[in-house]
Amino acid sequence: MPNPPPAEIQFRAQNQLSELFAALDSGTGREVRRMLGTLTPQSIAQLLESSPPRIRQVIWELIDKEVEGEVLQELSDEVQSQILATLDTEEMVALMEGLHADDIADILQQLPERVMAEVLSAMSERDRQRVERVLPYDEETAGGLMDTDTISVRPNLTLDVVLRYLRRHEQLPESTDNLFVVNRKDQYIGLLPLSKLLTTDPSVTVREVMNTDVEPIPADLADSEVARLFEKYDWITAPVVDQDNRLLGRITIDDVVDVIREDADHSLMSLAGLDEEEDTFAPIRRTARRRAVWLGINLLTALLASWVISLFQGTLDKVVALAVLMPIVASMGGVAGSQTLTVVIRGMALGQIGRSNLNWLLSRELGSGALNALLWSMVMGLVAGLWFGDARIALIILAAMIINLITAALAGAILPVVLRAMRIDPALAGGVALTTVTDVVGFMSFLGLAAWYYG
Amino acid sequence: MPNPPPAEIQFRAQNQLSELFAALDSGTGREVRRMLGTLTPQSIAQLLESSPPRIRQVIWELIDKEVEGEVLQELSDEVQSQILATLDTEEMVALMEGLHADDIADILQQLPERVMAEVLSAMSERDRQRVERVLPYDEETAGGLMDTDTISVRPNLTLDVVLRYLRRHEQLPESTDNLFVVNRKDQYIGLLPLSKLLTTDPSVTVREVMNTDVEPIPADLADSEVARLFEKYDWITAPVVDQDNRLLGRITIDDVVDVIREDADHSLMSLAGLDEEEDTFAPIRRTARRRAVWLGINLLTALLASWVISLFQGTLDKVVALAVLMPIVASMGGVAGSQTLTVVIRGMALGQIGRSNLNWLLSRELGSGALNALLWSMVMGLVAGLWFGDARIALIILAAMIINLITAALAGAILPVVLRAMRIDPALAGGVALTTVTDVVGFMSFLGLAAWYYG
């Protein structure tokens, strides 16, 4: 298990934040500007993400123009759009200078169509061309992740020629670990690792040492699939090609890490009805509006559960102890089901679950659910019997808990699979659907058994 | 938002799995072995992770001895230990040959002390030494993540000498993007990027072109901090040093990606009382045993809520409609609170939340919570009034929901911070603590108000 949040470094970041807030309080922009000047763009972005919106705007004004672009690109989509909304076309063009084509495209895609067109036409010819090659691709595909800074070589060159060609560059694109080998039609053939270039006799040709094991990534592959390939094969960069196998650009691991982080956040946030891009410091109104929807949906399911209870008002009137115990049956079902649900959703996100192992998983959950149902229903039966001195109520809660815990295990395993087949995000809808089942079945079985028993 | 799980590739992996299961069913090991022979170690590991335990053992027996080590290292800790438990010392030593020191150390740390000592003494002198340099470090620190495959050079050499030195290597360590510059005492001074080496005039010295901006990582830094540094600075490899700044090894991005994935999974799994290393296909008994603890804890908190209800049996006996409506108050509080809790836990994991912005966050949650409390309590008041034709019950549920939703927002924001200060993992304990608060306050406020109102 990971340690609890590491104190020292967290502390350092929080110190920067406190220092910054103190400087802002003192009211002199100079002090803040001096402090920001000592920080990397990444640290400034972290400070912005950790600040409430009003302070964010103040900090932004004080950032050195030179690093604005780099800072902006490090921000999450939501904070990015907030800041972009305050800039005019000229400012946007200025800060995009020197950024990678894929990062510019990401930023442009946050803008309204009209503004995007304005910014594009105000950019230099060269920058516009670079960006327009990337823009057609959806942000969540390989094409949207790629940048176009690649160095490609022909297979018939000797390494010596390649070495001399490289030496003519001022510097290589960031994170370059491979050159791409292409034919005359610019079609991808293989990789030439820099390390091979450095350890092989310079008189051999590229073709003889190139690596043809790595399949290029199609531009329309979903970004989470790209991430899975990078994770699986420990890539640092990988080539992206179009349908005709023509080299379009490359994807670098740093952009993939962001995808991994977001995908992993997605399950966590969705289970609470939140968006993984959600700004931790979004203003009150926006926060309230977003959460309202989720609360409204939950109110509907809670009303359904209440309606089930209302069917048994007569029985509740007779035996008030039932009202005391009924939340336990529903709550235990909810917890048991959400454990199964979480395991299945994670397994699906990791690509482990499909038709061939689903049956096994179902029977495992059923078995494990049954064991825990037996254990805790007996414990609870005993507690209820002693508490109310009534064997009947003990038997009723025992039976109801067995029914609800087994139902919960089944629902937790089946719901995400069914939702996925219906093309509904299981992480988002799974939690509500599950609680609805466990509440309804919980109240129904407990009060239903009681109604039958007490007549 | 990420797309729903990408159908095609998922499909491909699932196809491999179905094919494998079919081959296993046909009963001829030859067919399975042939199929496994066409797969990369990473794909085989994925198949093992996606298989129930008994099939896992069968597959393992059929894997080519040559790739066993690579397959093993790709597996999660839990599946690794399962397989290790079936091997003898000799087999373990054989499969560890050719693995990185850090991966061997990770595997060894899964073993009982006695077995680990046996395996170590059966290893070759050279391998043992490599591993023993890494073993003292906790698996969850920079030292535990590093491997010792580094190439280091002296600052006074010319690039030409370095180039000739590299050419004497058969190949460079995987993912090498930098050479490390060290002084006579083996102390870290700077980085020499391979790309610099390829683009700079060979007659200049290492000192003139080396990069001294990157601070080395102390061996005892927590792995999640290492991950944050890599994410922040887009590193591919980074040097690890001891207290005296002596170079110990390097960390590569592929190991960091695993840390990021695990840390992100941690919050998700912990909120359901699960361990992020949990094997999706763990056998029934193990699954049941682990989940039992969590269900037991939840039963205690549910009993506490029941006890609160039992205080108001008299009132419930008088007005049975209260029993019908009371779960709504508790449920809405639970949902509202868990939204806040999730945002705060994620913010803490990203290092965004500290003393300086906590107050702002609290007041935002309070504000947003109050808005939604007003909205939904009025809706619910209306529904309850119409349903039971009783204005009193409408007012009671309205007031109780306002109280509980605001409490939920406060508890969701404060609990994780308090838990962290108490060195309790907020992701693990936050959910239970929160539901306890929202259930108790929900029932208490609703039934308490009713008791006071109906006398």
mmCIF file of N, CA and C in Angstrom, chain B residues 364-447:
data_model
loop_
_atom_site.group_PDB
_atom_site.id
_atom_site.type_symbol
_atom_site.label_atom_id
_atom_site.label_comp_id
_atom_site.label_asym_id
_atom_site.label_seq_id
_atom_site.Cartn_x
_atom_site.Cartn_y
_atom_site.Cartn_z
ATOM 1 N N ARG B 364 -16.333 27.049 0.354
ATOM 2 C CA ARG B 364 -16.945 26.709 -0.919
ATOM 3 C C ARG B 364 -17.888 25.519 -0.743
ATOM 4 N N GLU B 365 -17.412 24.475 -0.041
ATOM 5 C CA GLU B 365 -18.256 23.296 0.158
ATOM 6 C C GLU B 365 -19.510 23.656 0.941
ATOM 7 N N LEU B 366 -19.329 24.530 1.929
ATOM 8 C CA LEU B 366 -20.448 24.972 2.748
ATOM 9 C C LEU B 366 -21.460 25.707 1.876
ATOM 10 N N GLY B 367 -20.962 26.590 1.022
ATOM 11 C CA GLY B 367 -21.836 27.367 0.144
ATOM 12 C C GLY B 367 -22.572 26.479 -0.847
ATOM 13 N N SER B 368 -21.787 25.617 -1.505
ATOM 14 C CA SER B 368 -22.384 24.732 -2.487
ATOM 15 C C SER B 368 -23.356 23.769 -1.811
ATOM 16 N N GLY B 369 -22.957 23.258 -0.638
ATOM 17 C CA GLY B 369 -23.826 22.355 0.116
ATOM 18 C C GLY B 369 -25.126 23.043 0.504
ATOM 19 N N ALA B 370 -25.039 24.301 0.920
ATOM 20 C CA ALA B 370 -26.237 25.031 1.351
ATOM 21 C C ALA B 370 -27.199 25.234 0.177
ATOM 22 N N LEU B 371 -26.647 25.578 -0.988
ATOM 23 C CA LEU B 371 -27.503 25.782 -2.165
ATOM 24 C C LEU B 371 -28.275 24.504 -2.503
ATOM 25 N N ASN B 372 -27.547 23.388 -2.547
ATOM 26 C CA ASN B 372 -28.218 22.135 -2.876
ATOM 27 C C ASN B 372 -29.151 21.678 -1.760
ATOM 28 N N ALA B 373 -28.773 21.986 -0.525
ATOM 29 C CA ALA B 373 -29.648 21.647 0.596
ATOM 30 C C ALA B 373 -30.978 22.367 0.433
ATOM 31 N N LEU B 374 -30.929 23.660 0.122
ATOM 32 C CA LEU B 374 -32.153 24.439 -0.075
ATOM 33 C C LEU B 374 -32.995 23.855 -1.197
ATOM 34 N N LEU B 375 -32.351 23.654 -2.335
ATOM 35 C CA LEU B 375 -33.070 23.169 -3.507
ATOM 36 C C LEU B 375 -33.806 21.859 -3.232
ATOM 37 N N TRP B 376 -33.028 20.845 -2.814
ATOM 38 C CA TRP B 376 -33.609 19.508 -2.737
ATOM 39 C C TRP B 376 -34.487 19.316 -1.515
ATOM 40 N N SER B 377 -34.231 20.080 -0.443
ATOM 41 C CA SER B 377 -35.114 19.949 0.715
ATOM 42 C C SER B 377 -36.482 20.536 0.372
ATOM 43 N N MET B 378 -36.508 21.587 -0.449
ATOM 44 C CA MET B 378 -37.800 22.149 -0.835
ATOM 45 C C MET B 378 -38.552 21.178 -1.749
ATOM 46 N N VAL B 379 -37.818 20.603 -2.697
ATOM 47 C CA VAL B 379 -38.452 19.611 -3.564
ATOM 48 C C VAL B 379 -39.031 18.475 -2.721
ATOM 49 N N MET B 380 -38.208 17.984 -1.805
ATOM 50 C CA MET B 380 -38.628 16.835 -1.005
ATOM 51 C C MET B 380 -39.758 17.212 -0.059
ATOM 52 N N GLY B 381 -39.693 18.425 0.477
ATOM 53 C CA GLY B 381 -40.770 18.896 1.351
ATOM 54 C C GLY B 381 -42.096 18.873 0.598
ATOM 55 N N LEU B 382 -42.051 19.356 -0.613
ATOM 56 C CA LEU B 382 -43.251 19.399 -1.457
ATOM 57 C C LEU B 382 -43.781 17.982 -1.705
ATOM 58 N N VAL B 383 -42.855 17.086 -2.115
ATOM 59 C CA VAL B 383 -43.255 15.710 -2.404
ATOM 60 C C VAL B 383 -43.876 15.066 -1.159
ATOM 61 N N ALA B 384 -43.207 15.231 -0.015
ATOM 62 C CA ALA B 384 -43.698 14.609 1.225
ATOM 63 C C ALA B 384 -45.058 15.183 1.615
ATOM 64 N N GLY B 385 -45.197 16.509 1.450
ATOM 65 C CA GLY B 385 -46.469 17.152 1.792
ATOM 66 C C GLY B 385 -47.615 16.601 0.946
ATOM 67 N N LEU B 386 -47.346 16.469 -0.348
ATOM 68 C CA LEU B 386 -48.393 15.969 -1.238
ATOM 69 C C LEU B 386 -48.691 14.497 -0.968
ATOM 70 N N TRP B 387 -47.608 13.734 -0.752
ATOM 71 C CA TRP B 387 -47.743 12.295 -0.554
ATOM 72 C C TRP B 387 -48.603 11.977 0.682
ATOM 73 N N PHE B 388 -48.238 12.614 1.816
ATOM 74 C CA PHE B 388 -48.915 12.259 3.064
ATOM 75 C C PHE B 388 -49.977 13.291 3.455
ATOM 76 N N GLY B 389 -50.158 14.318 2.606
ATOM 77 C CA GLY B 389 -51.175 15.336 2.873
ATOM 78 C C GLY B 389 -51.019 15.950 4.258
ATOM 79 N N ASP B 390 -49.772 16.223 4.645
ATOM 80 C CA ASP B 390 -49.511 16.689 6.008
ATOM 81 C C ASP B 390 -48.389 17.731 5.942
ATOM 82 N N ALA B 391 -48.726 18.987 6.235
ATOM 83 C CA ALA B 391 -47.737 20.055 6.132
ATOM 84 C C ALA B 391 -46.632 19.891 7.163
ATOM 85 N N ARG B 392 -46.994 19.302 8.330
ATOM 86 C CA ARG B 392 -45.977 19.167 9.378
ATOM 87 C C ARG B 392 -44.839 18.277 8.901
ATOM 88 N N ILE B 393 -45.191 17.153 8.296
ATOM 89 C CA ILE B 393 -44.163 16.211 7.859
ATOM 90 C C ILE B 393 -43.308 16.841 6.744
ATOM 91 N N ALA B 394 -43.934 17.688 5.937
ATOM 92 C CA ALA B 394 -43.184 18.386 4.887
ATOM 93 C C ALA B 394 -42.127 19.299 5.507
ATOM 94 N N LEU B 395 -42.537 20.034 6.532
ATOM 95 C CA LEU B 395 -41.609 20.961 7.178
ATOM 96 C C LEU B 395 -40.474 20.214 7.887
ATOM 97 N N ILE B 396 -40.840 19.093 8.512
ATOM 98 C CA ILE B 396 -39.829 18.330 9.259
ATOM 99 C C ILE B 396 -38.760 17.792 8.311
ATOM 100 N N ILE B 397 -39.184 17.215 7.197
ATOM 101 C CA ILE B 397 -38.179 16.641 6.300
ATOM 102 C C ILE B 397 -37.377 17.756 5.635
ATOM 103 N N LEU B 398 -38.010 18.881 5.374
ATOM 104 C CA LEU B 398 -37.298 20.023 4.801
ATOM 105 C C LEU B 398 -36.163 20.468 5.736
ATOM 106 N N ALA B 399 -36.502 20.647 6.990
ATOM 107 C CA ALA B 399 -35.485 21.109 7.950
ATOM 108 C C ALA B 399 -34.395 20.056 8.141
ATOM 109 N N ALA B 400 -34.796 18.789 8.245
ATOM 110 C CA ALA B 400 -33.819 17.730 8.491
ATOM 111 C C ALA B 400 -32.853 17.603 7.317
ATOM 112 N N MET B 401 -33.374 17.752 6.111
ATOM 113 C CA MET B 401 -32.488 17.628 4.950
ATOM 114 C C MET B 401 -31.502 18.788 4.889
ATOM 115 N N ILE B 402 -31.974 19.989 5.225
ATOM 116 C CA ILE B 402 -31.032 21.123 5.244
ATOM 117 C C ILE B 402 -29.910 20.845 6.237
ATOM 118 N N ILE B 403 -30.294 20.417 7.423
ATOM 119 C CA ILE B 403 -29.273 20.122 8.448
ATOM 120 C C ILE B 403 -28.304 19.046 7.943
ATOM 121 N N ASN B 404 -28.846 17.964 7.405
ATOM 122 C CA ASN B 404 -27.968 16.843 7.052
ATOM 123 C C ASN B 404 -27.096 17.136 5.826
ATOM 124 N N LEU B 405 -27.605 17.846 4.857
ATOM 125 C CA LEU B 405 -26.791 18.118 3.668
ATOM 126 C C LEU B 405 -25.651 19.091 3.979
ATOM 127 N N ILE B 406 -25.924 20.049 4.855
ATOM 128 C CA ILE B 406 -24.831 20.960 5.230
ATOM 129 C C ILE B 406 -23.807 20.222 6.087
ATOM 130 N N THR B 407 -24.287 19.404 7.020
ATOM 131 C CA THR B 407 -23.365 18.584 7.825
ATOM 132 C C THR B 407 -22.514 17.704 6.904
ATOM 133 N N ALA B 408 -23.159 17.132 5.893
ATOM 134 C CA ALA B 408 -22.447 16.230 4.989
ATOM 135 C C ALA B 408 -21.316 16.968 4.278
ATOM 136 N N ALA B 409 -21.592 18.196 3.804
ATOM 137 C CA ALA B 409 -20.562 18.957 3.100
ATOM 138 C C ALA B 409 -19.389 19.248 4.038
ATOM 139 N N LEU B 410 -19.720 19.651 5.267
ATOM 140 C CA LEU B 410 -18.652 19.927 6.233
ATOM 141 C C LEU B 410 -17.862 18.663 6.546
ATOM 142 N N ALA B 411 -18.561 17.581 6.820
ATOM 143 C CA ALA B 411 -17.881 16.337 7.191
ATOM 144 C C ALA B 411 -17.022 15.840 6.031
ATOM 145 N N GLY B 412 -17.551 15.922 4.805
ATOM 146 C CA GLY B 412 -16.797 15.464 3.639
ATOM 147 C C GLY B 412 -15.507 16.233 3.459
ATOM 148 N N ALA B 413 -15.514 17.516 3.829
ATOM 149 C CA ALA B 413 -14.312 18.332 3.663
ATOM 150 C C ALA B 413 -13.355 18.192 4.845
ATOM 151 N N ILE B 414 -13.919 18.091 6.053
ATOM 152 C CA ILE B 414 -13.051 18.097 7.241
ATOM 153 C C ILE B 414 -12.485 16.710 7.554
ATOM 154 N N LEU B 415 -13.317 15.666 7.407
ATOM 155 C CA LEU B 415 -12.871 14.325 7.814
ATOM 156 C C LEU B 415 -11.532 13.900 7.198
ATOM 157 N N PRO B 416 -11.365 14.012 5.864
ATOM 158 C CA PRO B 416 -10.083 13.553 5.316
ATOM 159 C C PRO B 416 -8.890 14.322 5.871
ATOM 160 N N VAL B 417 -9.078 15.603 6.125
ATOM 161 C CA VAL B 417 -7.972 16.398 6.658
ATOM 162 C C VAL B 417 -7.639 15.953 8.078
ATOM 163 N N VAL B 418 -8.679 15.739 8.887
ATOM 164 C CA VAL B 418 -8.460 15.272 10.258
ATOM 165 C C VAL B 418 -7.822 13.888 10.252
ATOM 166 N N LEU B 419 -8.332 13.003 9.414
ATOM 167 C CA LEU B 419 -7.782 11.646 9.352
ATOM 168 C C LEU B 419 -6.310 11.679 8.954
ATOM 169 N N ARG B 420 -5.989 12.521 7.980
ATOM 170 C CA ARG B 420 -4.590 12.579 7.568
ATOM 171 C C ARG B 420 -3.711 13.073 8.706
ATOM 172 N N ALA B 421 -4.203 14.072 9.426
ATOM 173 C CA ALA B 421 -3.423 14.585 10.561
ATOM 174 C C ALA B 421 -3.222 13.493 11.606
ATOM 175 N N MET B 422 -4.202 12.572 11.699
ATOM 176 C CA MET B 422 -4.075 11.460 12.655
ATOM 177 C C MET B 422 -3.301 10.296 12.044
ATOM 178 N N ARG B 423 -2.745 10.507 10.849
ATOM 179 C CA ARG B 423 -1.985 9.483 10.131
ATOM 180 C C ARG B 423 -2.834 8.251 9.817
ATOM 181 N N ILE B 424 -4.124 8.476 9.583
ATOM 182 C CA ILE B 424 -4.995 7.400 9.103
ATOM 183 C C ILE B 424 -5.260 7.683 7.628
ATOM 184 N N ASP B 425 -5.220 6.661 6.798
ATOM 185 C CA ASP B 425 -5.433 6.863 5.371
ATOM 186 C C ASP B 425 -6.863 7.353 5.103
ATOM 187 N N PRO B 426 -7.014 8.609 4.603
ATOM 188 C CA PRO B 426 -8.366 9.151 4.406
ATOM 189 C C PRO B 426 -9.159 8.367 3.369
ATOM 190 N N ALA B 427 -8.473 7.809 2.366
ATOM 191 C CA ALA B 427 -9.200 7.073 1.336
ATOM 192 C C ALA B 427 -9.827 5.817 1.933
ATOM 193 N N LEU B 428 -9.137 5.217 2.896
ATOM 194 C CA LEU B 428 -9.637 3.977 3.488
ATOM 195 C C LEU B 428 -10.720 4.247 4.527
ATOM 196 N N ALA B 429 -10.489 5.189 5.423
ATOM 197 C CA ALA B 429 -11.397 5.386 6.550
ATOM 198 C C ALA B 429 -12.452 6.443 6.274
ATOM 199 N N GLY B 430 -12.206 7.296 5.266
ATOM 200 C CA GLY B 430 -13.089 8.441 5.020
ATOM 201 C C GLY B 430 -14.531 8.050 4.744
ATOM 202 N N GLY B 431 -14.723 7.043 3.911
ATOM 203 C CA GLY B 431 -16.063 6.646 3.518
ATOM 204 C C GLY B 431 -16.915 6.174 4.699
ATOM 205 N N VAL B 432 -16.349 5.289 5.521
ATOM 206 C CA VAL B 432 -17.097 4.778 6.678
ATOM 207 C C VAL B 432 -17.400 5.899 7.647
ATOM 208 N N ALA B 433 -16.368 6.711 7.930
ATOM 209 C CA ALA B 433 -16.539 7.792 8.894
ATOM 210 C C ALA B 433 -17.649 8.721 8.407
ATOM 211 N N LEU B 434 -17.637 9.017 7.124
ATOM 212 C CA LEU B 434 -18.631 9.938 6.566
ATOM 213 C C LEU B 434 -20.048 9.376 6.684
ATOM 214 N N THR B 435 -20.241 8.120 6.259
ATOM 215 C CA THR B 435 -21.594 7.547 6.306
ATOM 216 C C THR B 435 -22.099 7.496 7.740
ATOM 217 N N THR B 436 -21.183 7.197 8.669
ATOM 218 C CA THR B 436 -21.609 7.184 10.060
ATOM 219 C C THR B 436 -22.181 8.546 10.439
ATOM 220 N N VAL B 437 -21.455 9.607 10.090
ATOM 221 C CA VAL B 437 -21.913 10.954 10.420
ATOM 222 C C VAL B 437 -23.252 11.256 9.742
ATOM 223 N N THR B 438 -23.337 10.996 8.429
ATOM 224 C CA THR B 438 -24.564 11.394 7.726
ATOM 225 C C THR B 438 -25.764 10.538 8.149
ATOM 226 N N ASP B 439 -25.522 9.257 8.480
ATOM 227 C CA ASP B 439 -26.640 8.428 8.961
ATOM 228 C C ASP B 439 -27.118 8.917 10.322
ATOM 229 N N VAL B 440 -26.178 9.082 11.240
ATOM 230 C CA VAL B 440 -26.552 9.476 12.605
ATOM 231 C C VAL B 440 -27.221 10.845 12.592
ATOM 232 N N VAL B 441 -26.609 11.813 11.929
ATOM 233 C CA VAL B 441 -27.191 13.155 11.898
ATOM 234 C C VAL B 441 -28.520 13.140 11.131
ATOM 235 N N GLY B 442 -28.585 12.359 10.076
ATOM 236 C CA GLY B 442 -29.815 12.279 9.290
ATOM 237 C C GLY B 442 -30.990 11.768 10.120
ATOM 238 N N PHE B 443 -30.807 10.619 10.752
ATOM 239 C CA PHE B 443 -31.901 10.040 11.550
ATOM 240 C C PHE B 443 -32.202 10.913 12.762
ATOM 241 N N MET B 444 -31.125 11.401 13.399
ATOM 242 C CA MET B 444 -31.286 12.199 14.617
ATOM 243 C C MET B 444 -32.078 13.469 14.316
ATOM 244 N N SER B 445 -31.714 14.172 13.254
ATOM 245 C CA SER B 445 -32.385 15.446 12.987
ATOM 246 C C SER B 445 -33.842 15.215 12.567
ATOM 247 N N PHE B 446 -34.050 14.239 11.705
ATOM 248 C CA PHE B 446 -35.407 14.003 11.204
ATOM 249 C C PHE B 446 -36.330 13.512 12.332
ATOM 250 N N LEU B 447 -35.890 12.469 13.029
ATOM 251 C CA LEU B 447 -36.752 11.917 14.073
ATOM 252 C C LEU B 447 -36.794 12.838 15.287
#
